[in-house]
Tab-separated table of C-alpha atoms in Angstrom:
chain	number	residue	atom	x	y	z
A	97	ALA	CA	-34.035	-32.747	-26.326
A	98	CYS	CA	-35.069	-29.476	-27.142
A	99	MET	CA	-35.105	-28.158	-23.861
A	100	GLU	CA	-31.344	-28.895	-23.818
A	101	LEU	CA	-29.996	-27.130	-26.298
A	102	GLN	CA	-31.879	-24.311	-25.239
A	103	GLN	CA	-29.787	-25.176	-22.072
A	104	ALA	CA	-27.294	-25.299	-23.729
A	105	TYR	CA	-27.252	-22.917	-25.657
A	106	LYS	CA	-28.043	-19.914	-22.620
A	107	ASP	CA	-25.254	-22.099	-20.785
A	108	GLN	CA	-23.241	-20.027	-23.845
A	109	CYS	CA	-24.238	-17.534	-23.627
A	110	SER	CA	-23.633	-13.781	-21.494
A	111	THR	CA	-24.428	-10.337	-21.122
A	112	HIS	CA	-22.061	-6.674	-20.361
A	113	THR	CA	-23.523	-3.301	-18.758
A	114	PHE	CA	-21.702	-0.219	-20.513
A	115	PHE	CA	-22.170	3.004	-18.805
A	116	LEU	CA	-23.315	5.800	-21.475
A	117	ASP	CA	-20.708	8.466	-20.635
A	118	GLU	CA	-17.958	5.109	-21.403
A	119	ILE	CA	-20.096	4.590	-24.922
A	120	ARG	CA	-19.629	8.857	-25.545
A	121	CYS	CA	-15.392	7.627	-24.651
A	122	LEU	CA	-15.626	6.270	-28.242
A	123	THR	CA	-14.155	7.834	-31.681
A	124	PRO	CA	-16.434	7.711	-34.515
A	125	ASP	CA	-13.519	5.107	-35.856
A	126	GLU	CA	-13.973	2.911	-32.183
A	127	MET	CA	-17.289	3.021	-32.598
A	128	ASP	CA	-17.779	1.797	-36.370
A	129	GLN	CA	-15.652	-1.177	-34.751
A	130	LEU	CA	-17.869	-2.066	-32.161
A	131	LEU	CA	-20.942	-1.588	-34.750
A	132	SER	CA	-19.889	-3.805	-37.484
A	133	LYS	CA	-17.997	-6.576	-34.601
A	134	VAL	CA	-21.347	-6.405	-32.963
A	135	ASN	CA	-23.065	-7.021	-36.173
A	136	SER	CA	-20.477	-9.491	-37.022
A	137	LEU	CA	-20.699	-11.753	-34.134
A	138	HIS	CA	-25.017	-11.424	-34.077
A	139	LEU	CA	-24.832	-10.013	-30.616
A	140	GLN	CA	-27.906	-7.669	-29.689
A	141	ILE	CA	-27.428	-3.695	-27.958
A	142	ASP	CA	-29.934	-3.104	-26.380
A	143	THR	CA	-29.973	0.586	-25.315
A	144	SER	CA	-33.543	0.873	-24.145
A	145	SER	CA	-32.129	2.829	-21.215
A	146	SER	CA	-31.005	6.235	-20.731
A	147	ASP	CA	-27.799	5.815	-18.983
A	148	ARG	CA	-26.814	1.875	-20.298
A	149	TRP	CA	-26.430	-0.357	-22.866
A	150	VAL	CA	-26.579	-3.885	-22.675
A	151	VAL	CA	-24.862	-6.215	-24.462
A	152	LYS	CA	-26.128	-9.328	-25.291
A	153	GLY	CA	-25.090	-12.783	-27.423
A	154	LEU	CA	-22.644	-15.234	-26.543
A	155	LYS	CA	-20.110	-14.840	-23.910
A	156	ASP	CA	-17.036	-15.464	-26.808
A	157	GLY	CA	-18.539	-12.040	-29.360
A	158	VAL	CA	-19.685	-10.368	-25.530
A	159	ASN	CA	-16.614	-10.733	-24.140
A	160	GLU	CA	-14.302	-9.347	-27.882
A	161	VAL	CA	-16.624	-6.385	-27.714
A	162	VAL	CA	-15.879	-6.019	-23.640
A	163	ARG	CA	-11.891	-6.019	-25.310
A	164	LEU	CA	-12.497	-3.597	-27.251
A	165	ILE	CA	-14.429	-0.922	-24.569
A	166	GLN	CA	-11.794	-1.745	-22.517
A	167	ASP	CA	-8.862	-1.265	-25.240
A	168	ALA	CA	-10.500	2.180	-26.289
A	169	LEU	CA	-11.256	3.011	-22.834
A	170	GLN	CA	-7.658	2.619	-21.725
A	171	HIS	CA	-6.885	5.027	-24.693
A	172	ASN	CA	-8.914	7.821	-24.418
A	173	ALA	CA	-10.053	8.543	-21.202
A	174	TYR	CA	-8.588	11.387	-18.322
A	175	PRO	CA	-4.876	10.756	-18.933
A	176	SER	CA	-4.860	14.118	-20.489
A	177	ASN	CA	-6.911	16.094	-17.478
A	178	ILE	CA	-4.420	13.642	-15.452
A	179	PHE	CA	-1.172	15.696	-16.675
A	180	VAL	CA	-3.180	19.033	-16.139
A	181	HIS	CA	-3.707	18.507	-12.891
A	182	GLY	CA	-0.903	18.566	-10.894
A	183	CYS	CA	2.561	16.952	-11.288
A	184	LEU	CA	1.827	13.615	-13.052
A	185	ASN	CA	4.222	13.999	-16.744
A	186	ALA	CA	5.178	11.648	-19.100
A	187	ASN	CA	8.462	10.956	-17.388
A	188	VAL	CA	6.553	9.333	-14.008
A	189	PHE	CA	3.466	8.127	-15.772
A	190	GLN	CA	3.376	3.782	-15.642
A	191	GLN	CA	-0.113	2.996	-16.101
A	192	ILE	CA	-3.216	3.454	-15.977
A	193	GLN	CA	-6.093	0.569	-15.083
A	194	ARG	CA	-10.003	1.093	-16.754
A	195	ILE	CA	-12.351	-0.071	-13.116
A	196	GLN	CA	-15.422	-1.780	-14.015
A	197	ASN	CA	-16.925	-2.315	-10.717
A	198	MET	CA	-20.917	-2.466	-11.624
A	199	ASP	CA	-22.875	-2.758	-8.289
A	200	LEU	CA	-20.720	-0.129	-6.873
A	201	ARG	CA	-21.479	1.217	-10.402
A	202	ARG	CA	-24.702	1.515	-10.285
A	203	LEU	CA	-25.068	2.645	-6.695
A	204	TYR	CA	-22.937	5.938	-7.224
A	205	GLU	CA	-25.991	6.169	-10.507
A	206	GLY	CA	-28.302	5.646	-7.456
A	207	ARG	CA	-26.729	8.488	-5.344
A	208	LYS	CA	-26.860	10.446	-8.296
A	209	ILE	CA	-30.009	10.578	-9.536
A	210	GLU	CA	-31.346	10.925	-5.698
A	211	LEU	CA	-29.072	14.455	-5.874
A	212	GLU	CA	-30.165	15.691	-9.176
A	213	ASN	CA	-33.347	14.988	-8.210
A	214	LYS	CA	-32.860	17.059	-4.788
A	215	ASN	CA	-31.423	19.456	-5.518
A	216	GLY	CA	-32.718	21.483	-9.016
A	217	SER	CA	-30.244	22.999	-11.005
A	218	VAL	CA	-26.826	22.878	-9.343
A	219	GLY	CA	-27.456	18.961	-9.856
A	220	ALA	CA	-24.864	16.114	-8.209
A	221	ALA	CA	-22.224	18.365	-9.361
A	222	GLU	CA	-20.456	15.621	-10.322
A	223	LYS	CA	-16.459	16.039	-10.084
A	224	ILE	CA	-13.620	14.060	-11.712
A	225	LEU	CA	-11.045	13.540	-8.375
A	226	TYR	CA	-7.932	12.164	-6.848
A	227	TYR	CA	-7.084	9.366	-4.306
A	228	GLY	CA	-4.045	8.608	-3.199
A	229	THR	CA	-4.005	5.229	-1.827
A	230	SER	CA	-1.833	2.221	-0.631
A	231	GLU	CA	-0.391	-1.125	-2.258
A	232	GLU	CA	-2.456	-2.279	1.184
A	233	SER	CA	-5.921	-0.127	0.814
A	234	CYS	CA	-5.646	-1.265	-3.046
A	235	SER	CA	-8.133	-4.045	-3.521
A	236	SER	CA	-10.340	-3.017	-0.533
A	237	ILE	CA	-11.396	-0.037	-2.880
A	238	MET	CA	-11.633	-1.719	-6.604
A	239	LYS	CA	-13.499	-4.322	-4.352
A	240	SER	CA	-16.139	-2.124	-1.959
A	241	ASN	CA	-15.136	1.472	-2.559
A	242	PHE	CA	-13.889	4.471	-0.181
A	243	ASN	CA	-14.464	4.329	2.720
A	244	ARG	CA	-15.071	7.156	5.210
A	245	ASN	CA	-14.749	5.074	8.662
A	246	PHE	CA	-10.242	5.430	7.240
A	247	ALA	CA	-11.033	9.095	8.084
A	248	GLY	CA	-7.071	9.727	10.496
A	249	GLN	CA	-5.874	6.853	9.715
A	250	ASN	CA	-2.423	6.647	7.774
A	251	GLY	CA	-1.701	10.076	7.156
A	252	ASN	CA	-4.807	11.377	6.347
A	253	SER	CA	-5.859	14.612	7.427
A	254	THR	CA	-9.764	15.023	9.602
A	255	ASN	CA	-9.472	19.164	9.046
A	256	TYR	CA	-12.540	19.149	7.453
A	257	GLY	CA	-14.168	16.540	8.818
A	258	HIS	CA	-14.461	12.393	9.613
A	259	GLY	CA	-15.875	11.584	5.563
A	260	THR	CA	-13.323	10.551	2.690
A	261	TYR	CA	-11.116	13.011	1.159
A	262	PHE	CA	-10.762	14.144	-2.636
A	263	ALA	CA	-8.225	16.512	-3.638
A	264	VAL	CA	-8.708	19.155	-7.256
A	265	ASN	CA	-5.530	18.621	-7.719
A	266	THR	CA	-3.053	15.217	-8.397
A	267	SER	CA	-0.466	17.407	-6.675
A	268	TYR	CA	-1.658	16.719	-3.376
A	269	SER	CA	-2.585	13.536	-3.539
A	270	ALA	CA	0.344	12.639	-4.985
A	271	GLN	CA	2.196	13.092	-1.588
A	272	ASN	CA	3.440	10.213	-0.406
A	273	LYS	CA	1.680	10.171	2.926
A	274	TYR	CA	-1.295	9.240	1.440
A	275	ALA	CA	0.301	7.474	-2.610
A	276	VAL	CA	2.108	5.273	0.012
A	277	PRO	CA	5.250	4.088	-2.573
A	278	ALA	CA	6.122	-0.103	-2.886
A	279	ALA	CA	8.626	-1.506	-2.397
A	280	ASP	CA	9.718	-0.801	-5.326
A	281	GLY	CA	9.105	2.730	-5.515
A	282	THR	CA	5.350	2.945	-7.660
A	283	GLN	CA	3.018	5.056	-6.181
A	284	LEU	CA	-0.382	4.483	-6.407
A	285	MET	CA	-3.917	6.688	-6.794
A	286	PHE	CA	-7.479	6.988	-8.564
A	287	VAL	CA	-8.618	9.316	-10.493
A	288	ALA	CA	-12.937	9.353	-8.668
A	289	ARG	CA	-16.265	10.695	-9.726
A	290	VAL	CA	-17.736	12.164	-7.247
A	291	LEU	CA	-21.067	13.723	-6.336
A	292	THR	CA	-20.823	17.139	-4.831
A	293	GLY	CA	-23.115	18.917	-5.269
A	294	TYR	CA	-23.710	21.801	-3.156
A	295	TYR	CA	-21.412	22.247	-0.880
A	296	GLY	CA	-20.400	24.228	2.641
A	297	LEU	CA	-17.082	24.725	4.772
A	298	GLY	CA	-15.874	22.422	6.544
A	299	GLN	CA	-15.195	21.526	10.398
A	300	ALA	CA	-12.868	18.947	12.558
A	301	ASP	CA	-15.324	17.392	14.129
A	302	MET	CA	-18.039	16.899	11.577
A	303	ARG	CA	-19.590	13.801	10.721
A	304	THR	CA	-22.189	14.212	8.994
A	305	PRO	CA	-22.165	17.792	6.121
A	306	PRO	CA	-23.250	21.018	7.814
A	307	VAL	CA	-27.566	21.555	7.602
A	308	HIS	CA	-27.840	23.428	4.249
A	309	VAL	CA	-32.009	24.235	4.589
A	310	ALA	CA	-33.690	23.103	7.282
A	311	PRO	CA	-34.371	19.658	6.661
A	312	ASP	CA	-31.289	19.385	3.678
A	313	ARG	CA	-27.519	19.598	4.667
A	314	TYR	CA	-24.783	19.770	2.028
A	315	ASP	CA	-23.601	17.089	0.194
A	316	SER	CA	-19.483	17.783	0.538
A	317	VAL	CA	-17.888	20.676	2.400
A	318	VAL	CA	-14.751	21.978	1.549
A	319	ASP	CA	-11.136	22.729	2.100
A	320	ASN	CA	-12.402	26.371	1.124
A	321	MET	CA	-15.768	28.123	-0.333
A	322	GLN	CA	-13.910	30.794	-2.794
A	323	ASN	CA	-11.877	28.070	-4.321
A	324	PRO	CA	-12.018	24.146	-2.810
A	325	SER	CA	-8.316	22.783	-3.339
A	326	MET	CA	-10.877	19.515	-1.238
A	327	PHE	CA	-13.966	18.477	-1.223
A	328	VAL	CA	-14.701	15.400	1.504
A	329	VAL	CA	-18.483	13.261	1.264
A	330	PHE	CA	-19.486	11.716	4.638
A	331	HIS	CA	-22.205	9.390	1.959
A	332	ASP	CA	-19.611	6.400	0.795
A	333	CYS	CA	-21.988	6.081	-2.277
A	334	GLN	CA	-20.745	9.179	-3.239
A	335	ALA	CA	-18.128	8.384	-4.690
A	336	TYR	CA	-16.827	5.872	-7.949
A	337	PRO	CA	-13.300	4.965	-8.300
A	338	ASP	CA	-12.522	5.431	-11.895
A	339	TYR	CA	-9.013	4.198	-12.068
A	340	LEU	CA	-5.848	3.933	-10.972
A	341	ILE	CA	-2.936	5.804	-11.615
A	342	THR	CA	0.567	3.867	-10.729
A	343	PHE	CA	2.641	6.048	-11.015
A	344	LYS	CA	7.003	6.082	-10.105
């Protein structure tokens, strides 16, 4: 009977992982709400890892904490940056959706550590960049990440190599040939985390970045070394779809 009770309790429990950059987005008041809810719901937070918090406890309680943090992130995240970096403004901006794909995020964080260890002071050089997409491709990206094998399809350029292209400004990614309008006129754009590391100049025939310091290659390529407006990566784990913007 004791074993059955233990199993029944385990069945009612769950865990959820939050990366530290998500926790850092919380305001002091939101952090107070989080800790108060954790205490009142008798949950546990494992903060032993340097880059994530793990919340453990009964499913209903964990789900409440997840909703609290997700609601906060929806309000606190990138809209101000998005309005600054291009054409999206209050009259076209409709929604921003946080994407939480833990499997993709773990692969991305693993690649980030690799680049930080390899590149010394330059590190992984994480940037927030933009990627216009179609309704048709959207769910695939959220599930399986950006795919460099699609280079050259659906109006995508290969002027700087056969990789995945991310724009510095929203105005580029908002073009209809990238953010393909749906039947109701709405368009989609991802806000992506991209690890640019050391970058070189791209060329049309490239399938990998050029050699930087032999035997190492550059981590990404750009359209202009002095003032890049486009970054191209050739490693699928080197980008992560963080938010999806709906605009019109």
